[in-house]
mmCIF file of C-alpha atoms in Angstrom:
data_model
loop_
_atom_site.group_PDB
_atom_site.id
_atom_site.type_symbol
_atom_site.label_atom_id
_atom_site.label_comp_id
_atom_site.label_asym_id
_atom_site.label_seq_id
_atom_site.Cartn_x
_atom_site.Cartn_y
_atom_site.Cartn_z
ATOM 1 C CA UNK V 1 0.000 0.000 0.000
ATOM 2 C CA UNK V 2 2.837 2.394 0.871
ATOM 3 C CA UNK V 3 4.502 1.519 -2.428
ATOM 4 C CA UNK V 4 1.308 2.363 -4.307
ATOM 5 C CA UNK V 5 1.068 5.739 -2.589
ATOM 6 C CA UNK V 6 4.708 6.486 -3.374
ATOM 7 C CA UNK V 7 4.120 5.614 -7.031
ATOM 8 C CA UNK V 8 1.065 7.879 -7.238
ATOM 9 C CA UNK V 9 2.965 10.751 -5.618
ATOM 10 C CA UNK V 10 5.826 10.288 -8.072
ATOM 11 C CA UNK V 11 3.491 10.257 -11.081
ATOM 12 C CA UNK V 12 1.670 13.367 -9.855
ATOM 13 C CA UNK V 13 4.929 15.198 -9.227
ATOM 14 C CA UNK V 14 6.321 14.269 -12.644
ATOM 15 C CA UNK V 15 3.347 15.666 -14.558
ATOM 16 C CA UNK V 16 4.062 19.008 -16.204
ATOM 17 C CA UNK V 17 0.529 20.144 -15.386
ATOM 18 C CA UNK V 18 1.343 19.898 -11.673
ATOM 19 C CA UNK V 19 4.415 22.134 -11.930
ATOM 20 C CA UNK V 20 2.722 24.577 -14.291
ATOM 21 C CA UNK V 21 -0.417 24.691 -12.152
ATOM 22 C CA UNK V 22 1.415 25.416 -8.896
ATOM 23 C CA UNK V 23 3.585 28.060 -10.582
ATOM 24 C CA UNK V 24 0.546 29.704 -12.188
ATOM 25 C CA UNK V 25 -1.266 29.685 -8.849
ATOM 26 C CA UNK V 26 1.607 31.406 -7.033
ATOM 27 C CA UNK V 27 2.074 33.894 -9.870
ATOM 28 C CA UNK V 28 -1.615 34.765 -10.052
ATOM 29 C CA UNK V 29 -1.715 35.469 -6.318
ATOM 30 C CA UNK V 30 1.309 37.773 -6.594
ATOM 31 C CA UNK V 31 -0.193 39.637 -9.563
ATOM 32 C CA UNK V 32 -3.474 40.181 -7.725
ATOM 33 C CA UNK V 33 -1.553 41.356 -4.657
ATOM 34 C CA UNK V 34 0.434 43.854 -6.739
ATOM 35 C CA UNK V 35 -2.791 45.155 -8.292
ATOM 36 C CA UNK V 36 -4.202 45.573 -4.780
ATOM 37 C CA UNK V 37 -1.093 47.522 -3.824
ATOM 38 C CA UNK V 38 -1.136 49.767 -6.914
ATOM 39 C CA UNK V 39 -4.916 50.210 -7.147
ATOM 40 C CA UNK V 40 -6.215 50.144 -3.550
ATOM 41 C CA UNK V 41 -9.489 51.776 -4.604
ATOM 42 C CA UNK V 42 -10.272 48.875 -6.926
ATOM 43 C CA UNK V 43 -8.838 45.973 -4.931
ATOM 44 C CA UNK V 44 -9.163 45.913 -1.154
ATOM 45 C CA UNK V 45 -5.957 44.389 0.198
ATOM 46 C CA UNK V 46 -7.498 42.941 3.351
ATOM 47 C CA UNK V 47 -10.405 41.402 1.463
ATOM 48 C CA UNK V 48 -8.004 39.884 -1.053
ATOM 49 C CA UNK V 49 -5.893 38.437 1.754
ATOM 50 C CA UNK V 50 -8.942 36.954 3.462
ATOM 51 C CA UNK V 51 -9.857 35.258 0.177
ATOM 52 C CA UNK V 52 -6.254 34.015 -0.246
ATOM 53 C CA UNK V 53 -5.913 36.299 -3.260
ATOM 54 C CA UNK V 54 -8.593 34.396 -5.185
ATOM 55 C CA UNK V 55 -6.497 31.236 -5.180
ATOM 56 C CA UNK V 56 -9.483 28.962 -4.500
ATOM 57 C CA UNK V 57 -10.710 28.950 -8.096
ATOM 58 C CA UNK V 58 -7.253 27.857 -9.299
ATOM 59 C CA UNK V 59 -7.125 25.144 -6.653
ATOM 60 C CA UNK V 60 -10.569 23.866 -7.639
ATOM 61 C CA UNK V 61 -9.586 23.497 -11.297
ATOM 62 C CA UNK V 62 -6.209 21.956 -10.437
ATOM 63 C CA UNK V 63 -7.681 19.333 -8.123
ATOM 64 C CA UNK V 64 -10.570 18.419 -10.416
ATOM 65 C CA UNK V 65 -8.114 17.907 -13.282
ATOM 66 C CA UNK V 66 -5.670 15.976 -11.078
ATOM 67 C CA UNK V 67 -8.448 13.723 -9.779
ATOM 68 C CA UNK V 68 -9.718 12.813 -13.243
ATOM 69 C CA UNK V 69 -6.176 12.274 -14.547
ATOM 70 C CA UNK V 70 -5.087 10.094 -11.652
ATOM 71 C CA UNK V 71 -8.063 7.827 -12.324
ATOM 72 C CA UNK V 72 -7.576 7.564 -16.089
ATOM 73 C CA UNK V 73 -3.771 7.395 -16.271
ATOM 74 C CA UNK V 74 -3.279 3.633 -15.912
ATOM 75 C CA UNK V 75 -6.272 2.751 -18.093
ATOM 76 C CA UNK V 76 -5.122 4.997 -20.939
ATOM 77 C CA UNK V 77 -1.531 3.740 -20.764
ATOM 78 C CA UNK V 78 -2.509 0.091 -20.296
ATOM 79 C CA UNK V 79 -0.559 -0.148 -17.028
ATOM 80 C CA UNK V 80 -3.610 -1.083 -14.959
ATOM 81 C CA UNK V 81 -3.306 -4.806 -15.822
ATOM 82 C CA UNK V 82 0.262 -5.359 -14.575
ATOM 83 C CA UNK V 83 -0.601 -3.237 -11.543
ATOM 84 C CA UNK V 84 -3.558 -5.459 -10.635
ATOM 85 C CA UNK V 85 -1.672 -8.666 -11.439
ATOM 86 C CA UNK V 86 0.724 -7.887 -8.623
ATOM 87 C CA UNK V 87 -0.221 -8.326 -4.987
ATOM 88 C CA UNK V 88 -2.447 -5.234 -4.953
ATOM 89 C CA UNK V 89 -6.234 -5.343 -4.904
ATOM 90 C CA UNK V 90 -8.441 -2.849 -6.722
ATOM 91 C CA UNK V 91 -9.502 -1.434 -3.375
ATOM 92 C CA UNK V 92 -5.874 -0.737 -2.456
ATOM 93 C CA UNK V 93 -5.213 0.888 -5.837
ATOM 94 C CA UNK V 94 -8.193 3.232 -5.518
ATOM 95 C CA UNK V 95 -7.566 4.089 -1.859
ATOM 96 C CA UNK V 96 -3.972 5.025 -2.723
ATOM 97 C CA UNK V 97 -5.341 7.485 -5.290
ATOM 98 C CA UNK V 98 -7.786 8.919 -2.741
ATOM 99 C CA UNK V 99 -4.992 9.450 -0.231
ATOM 100 C CA UNK V 100 -2.685 11.134 -2.737
ATOM 101 C CA UNK V 101 -5.401 13.574 -3.857
ATOM 102 C CA UNK V 102 -6.270 14.143 -0.184
ATOM 103 C CA UNK V 103 -2.670 15.048 0.580
ATOM 104 C CA UNK V 104 -2.405 17.180 -2.565
ATOM 105 C CA UNK V 105 -5.550 19.123 -1.639
ATOM 106 C CA UNK V 106 -4.276 19.811 1.880
ATOM 107 C CA UNK V 107 -0.878 20.826 0.511
ATOM 108 C CA UNK V 108 -2.411 23.294 -1.957
ATOM 109 C CA UNK V 109 -4.617 24.978 0.644
ATOM 110 C CA UNK V 110 -1.869 25.127 3.268
ATOM 111 C CA UNK V 111 0.534 26.415 0.624
ATOM 112 C CA UNK V 112 -1.952 29.119 -0.398
ATOM 113 C CA UNK V 113 -2.283 30.227 3.237
ATOM 114 C CA UNK V 114 1.489 30.386 3.765
ATOM 115 C CA UNK V 115 2.031 32.189 0.441
ATOM 116 C CA UNK V 116 -0.708 34.694 1.336
ATOM 117 C CA UNK V 117 0.966 35.367 4.679
ATOM 118 C CA UNK V 118 4.307 35.974 2.947
ATOM 119 C CA UNK V 119 2.665 38.337 0.458
ATOM 120 C CA UNK V 120 0.988 40.159 3.325
ATOM 121 C CA UNK V 121 4.288 40.642 5.161
ATOM 122 C CA UNK V 122 6.125 41.843 2.044
ATOM 123 C CA UNK V 123 3.479 44.092 0.471
ATOM 124 C CA UNK V 124 0.899 44.918 3.127
ATOM 125 C CA UNK V 125 2.723 44.798 6.449
ATOM 126 C CA UNK V 126 1.593 48.327 7.330
ATOM 127 C CA UNK V 127 -1.703 48.275 5.428
ATOM 128 C CA UNK V 128 -3.787 46.177 7.815
ATOM 129 C CA UNK V 129 -3.221 44.280 11.046
ATOM 130 C CA UNK V 130 -3.298 40.508 11.169
ATOM 131 C CA UNK V 131 -5.638 39.769 14.082
ATOM 132 C CA UNK V 132 -6.513 36.510 15.748
ATOM 133 C CA UNK V 133 -10.148 36.877 14.700
ATOM 134 C CA UNK V 134 -9.128 37.402 11.083
ATOM 135 C CA UNK V 135 -7.023 34.241 11.081
ATOM 136 C CA UNK V 136 -9.801 32.274 12.778
ATOM 137 C CA UNK V 137 -12.310 33.379 10.143
ATOM 138 C CA UNK V 138 -9.781 32.631 7.416
ATOM 139 C CA UNK V 139 -9.093 29.111 8.648
ATOM 140 C CA UNK V 140 -12.797 28.381 9.132
ATOM 141 C CA UNK V 141 -13.546 29.599 5.623
ATOM 142 C CA UNK V 142 -10.710 27.598 4.078
ATOM 143 C CA UNK V 143 -11.784 24.456 5.950
ATOM 144 C CA UNK V 144 -15.338 24.850 4.647
ATOM 145 C CA UNK V 145 -14.091 25.392 1.093
ATOM 146 C CA UNK V 146 -11.842 22.347 1.357
ATOM 147 C CA UNK V 147 -14.711 20.135 2.545
ATOM 148 C CA UNK V 148 -17.142 21.257 -0.169
ATOM 149 C CA UNK V 149 -14.398 20.831 -2.759
ATOM 150 C CA UNK V 150 -14.005 17.249 -1.609
ATOM 151 C CA UNK V 151 -17.713 16.728 -2.224
ATOM 152 C CA UNK V 152 -17.008 17.679 -5.846
ATOM 153 C CA UNK V 153 -13.851 15.544 -5.990
ATOM 154 C CA UNK V 154 -15.695 12.487 -4.690
ATOM 155 C CA UNK V 155 -18.222 13.044 -7.479
ATOM 156 C CA UNK V 156 -15.369 13.318 -9.995
ATOM 157 C CA UNK V 157 -13.989 9.975 -8.743
ATOM 158 C CA UNK V 158 -17.454 8.474 -9.269
ATOM 159 C CA UNK V 159 -18.064 10.014 -12.709
ATOM 160 C CA UNK V 160 -14.631 8.995 -14.000
ATOM 161 C CA UNK V 161 -15.397 5.367 -13.180
ATOM 162 C CA UNK V 162 -18.971 5.564 -14.462
ATOM 163 C CA UNK V 163 -18.241 7.159 -17.843
ATOM 164 C CA UNK V 164 -14.568 6.198 -18.197
ATOM 165 C CA UNK V 165 -13.926 9.721 -19.426
ATOM 166 C CA UNK V 166 -11.739 12.318 -17.769
ATOM 167 C CA UNK V 167 -13.335 15.048 -19.903
ATOM 168 C CA UNK V 168 -16.810 14.186 -18.614
ATOM 169 C CA UNK V 169 -15.578 14.122 -15.023
ATOM 170 C CA UNK V 170 -13.795 17.472 -15.335
ATOM 171 C CA UNK V 171 -16.821 19.067 -16.997
ATOM 172 C CA UNK V 172 -19.250 17.819 -14.372
ATOM 173 C CA UNK V 173 -16.912 18.849 -11.553
ATOM 174 C CA UNK V 174 -16.518 22.398 -12.871
ATOM 175 C CA UNK V 175 -20.227 22.730 -13.673
ATOM 176 C CA UNK V 176 -21.040 21.480 -10.183
ATOM 177 C CA UNK V 177 -18.791 24.165 -8.713
ATOM 178 C CA UNK V 178 -20.576 26.992 -10.520
ATOM 179 C CA UNK V 179 -24.118 25.644 -10.635
ATOM 180 C CA UNK V 180 -24.664 26.361 -6.931
ATOM 181 C CA UNK V 181 -24.160 30.073 -7.518
ATOM 182 C CA UNK V 182 -26.128 30.128 -10.773
ATOM 183 C CA UNK V 183 -29.188 28.279 -9.469
ATOM 184 C CA UNK V 184 -29.075 29.523 -5.864
ATOM 185 C CA UNK V 185 -32.299 31.552 -6.046
ATOM 186 C CA UNK V 186 -34.221 28.694 -7.667
ATOM 187 C CA UNK V 187 -32.862 26.132 -5.222
ATOM 188 C CA UNK V 188 -33.620 28.221 -2.148
ATOM 189 C CA UNK V 189 -37.130 28.858 -3.466
ATOM 190 C CA UNK V 190 -37.642 25.123 -3.921
ATOM 191 C CA UNK V 191 -36.264 24.405 -0.442
ATOM 192 C CA UNK V 192 -38.646 26.970 1.057
ATOM 193 C CA UNK V 193 -41.544 25.152 -0.602
ATOM 194 C CA UNK V 194 -40.387 21.563 -0.082
ATOM 195 C CA UNK V 195 -38.218 21.447 3.021
ATOM 196 C CA UNK V 196 -36.952 17.914 2.313
ATOM 197 C CA UNK V 197 -34.955 19.343 -0.599
ATOM 198 C CA UNK V 198 -32.574 20.911 1.912
ATOM 199 C CA UNK V 199 -30.815 17.551 2.025
ATOM 200 C CA UNK V 200 -29.848 17.623 -1.662
ATOM 201 C CA UNK V 201 -26.072 17.609 -2.364
ATOM 202 C CA UNK V 202 -26.099 21.010 -4.099
ATOM 203 C CA UNK V 203 -27.308 22.606 -0.871
ATOM 204 C CA UNK V 204 -24.301 21.115 0.918
ATOM 205 C CA UNK V 205 -22.048 23.215 -1.321
ATOM 206 C CA UNK V 206 -23.362 26.304 0.495
ATOM 207 C CA UNK V 207 -21.289 25.434 3.573
ATOM 208 C CA UNK V 208 -18.567 27.961 2.764
ATOM 209 C CA UNK V 209 -21.086 30.767 2.210
ATOM 210 C CA UNK V 210 -22.869 29.935 5.465
ATOM 211 C CA UNK V 211 -19.628 29.911 7.453
ATOM 212 C CA UNK V 212 -18.914 33.470 6.281
ATOM 213 C CA UNK V 213 -22.548 34.614 6.550
ATOM 214 C CA UNK V 214 -24.650 33.067 9.293
ATOM 215 C CA UNK V 215 -27.900 34.414 7.815
ATOM 216 C CA UNK V 216 -27.559 31.795 5.061
ATOM 217 C CA UNK V 217 -29.002 29.281 7.517
ATOM 218 C CA UNK V 218 -32.460 30.727 6.824
ATOM 219 C CA UNK V 219 -32.033 29.824 3.157
ATOM 220 C CA UNK V 220 -30.303 26.453 3.455
ATOM 221 C CA UNK V 221 -32.597 25.418 6.350
ATOM 222 C CA UNK V 222 -29.674 23.482 7.807
ATOM 223 C CA UNK V 223 -27.291 24.405 10.596
ATOM 224 C CA UNK V 224 -23.600 24.729 9.803
ATOM 225 C CA UNK V 225 -22.928 21.445 11.588
ATOM 226 C CA UNK V 226 -25.752 19.900 9.559
ATOM 227 C CA UNK V 227 -24.075 21.009 6.333
ATOM 228 C CA UNK V 228 -20.752 19.583 7.529
ATOM 229 C CA UNK V 229 -22.363 16.225 8.300
ATOM 230 C CA UNK V 230 -24.216 16.294 4.983
ATOM 231 C CA UNK V 231 -20.982 16.899 3.087
ATOM 232 C CA UNK V 232 -19.269 14.020 4.886
ATOM 233 C CA UNK V 233 -22.179 11.663 4.176
ATOM 234 C CA UNK V 234 -22.317 12.504 0.474
ATOM 235 C CA UNK V 235 -18.520 12.255 0.174
ATOM 236 C CA UNK V 236 -18.650 8.778 1.716
ATOM 237 C CA UNK V 237 -21.519 7.743 -0.588
ATOM 238 C CA UNK V 238 -19.845 8.990 -3.778
ATOM 239 C CA UNK V 239 -16.483 7.451 -2.879
ATOM 240 C CA UNK V 240 -18.128 4.120 -2.069
ATOM 241 C CA UNK V 241 -20.096 4.096 -5.334
ATOM 242 C CA UNK V 242 -16.899 4.969 -7.182
ATOM 243 C CA UNK V 243 -15.165 2.038 -5.495
ATOM 244 C CA UNK V 244 -17.978 -0.322 -6.496
ATOM 245 C CA UNK V 245 -17.714 0.785 -10.137
ATOM 246 C CA UNK V 246 -13.906 0.610 -10.070
ATOM 247 C CA UNK V 247 -13.995 -2.976 -8.801
ATOM 248 C CA UNK V 248 -16.367 -3.950 -11.625
ATOM 249 C CA UNK V 249 -14.521 -2.056 -14.328
ATOM 250 C CA UNK V 250 -13.125 -4.124 -17.179
ATOM 251 C CA UNK V 251 -9.389 -3.848 -17.814
#
């Protein structure tokens, strides 16, 4: 199992998209920070810091792409057969991929926080104070974003195994990320009329918004802890269904 994880880490690290993605993420954050420094009337430095200089959207795309690629890599190259003919089971192979993406997601978010702190010290050290409350809100918001992102990633794992297409998985993952914002008014209206709809997975994606704005609870009709539990349940369901499909997948 450890060997499988090491192999997945090596393959992820060797992909050019990983290096390019991380470099683009860091560069984008610096550019946005410089714009906030030069044009303070257009870009609020503190607000940009609290949003990690808009790094979340980059991280979402990077992780969705990495998740679909890590699932399709062996099948497209034909390496899945020799991998399964060794002492590894399909369950071990898939769990190793889950763990690598889990570690990658944590690394990206932690890296974005550290990079934001460095940018703050270099460019905005005298612009705004870094308070304990600000950091608490930041960490709570990032944790909520990370959890809802994993709801999407678990769906990407499932879709990749269901359709055997990385393009379909990436498309559905990205659409799922934006559809919550696009259909929010319609969904909240439906939830107000049929309260049982509050348990639908799209509503769980509102966790991040509710953490930053407590009044969202009136619209989601679920407490913040309820949304957390809902996310965890759906993540477990999607990962399990993905495992079932992976174990039945022809090689």
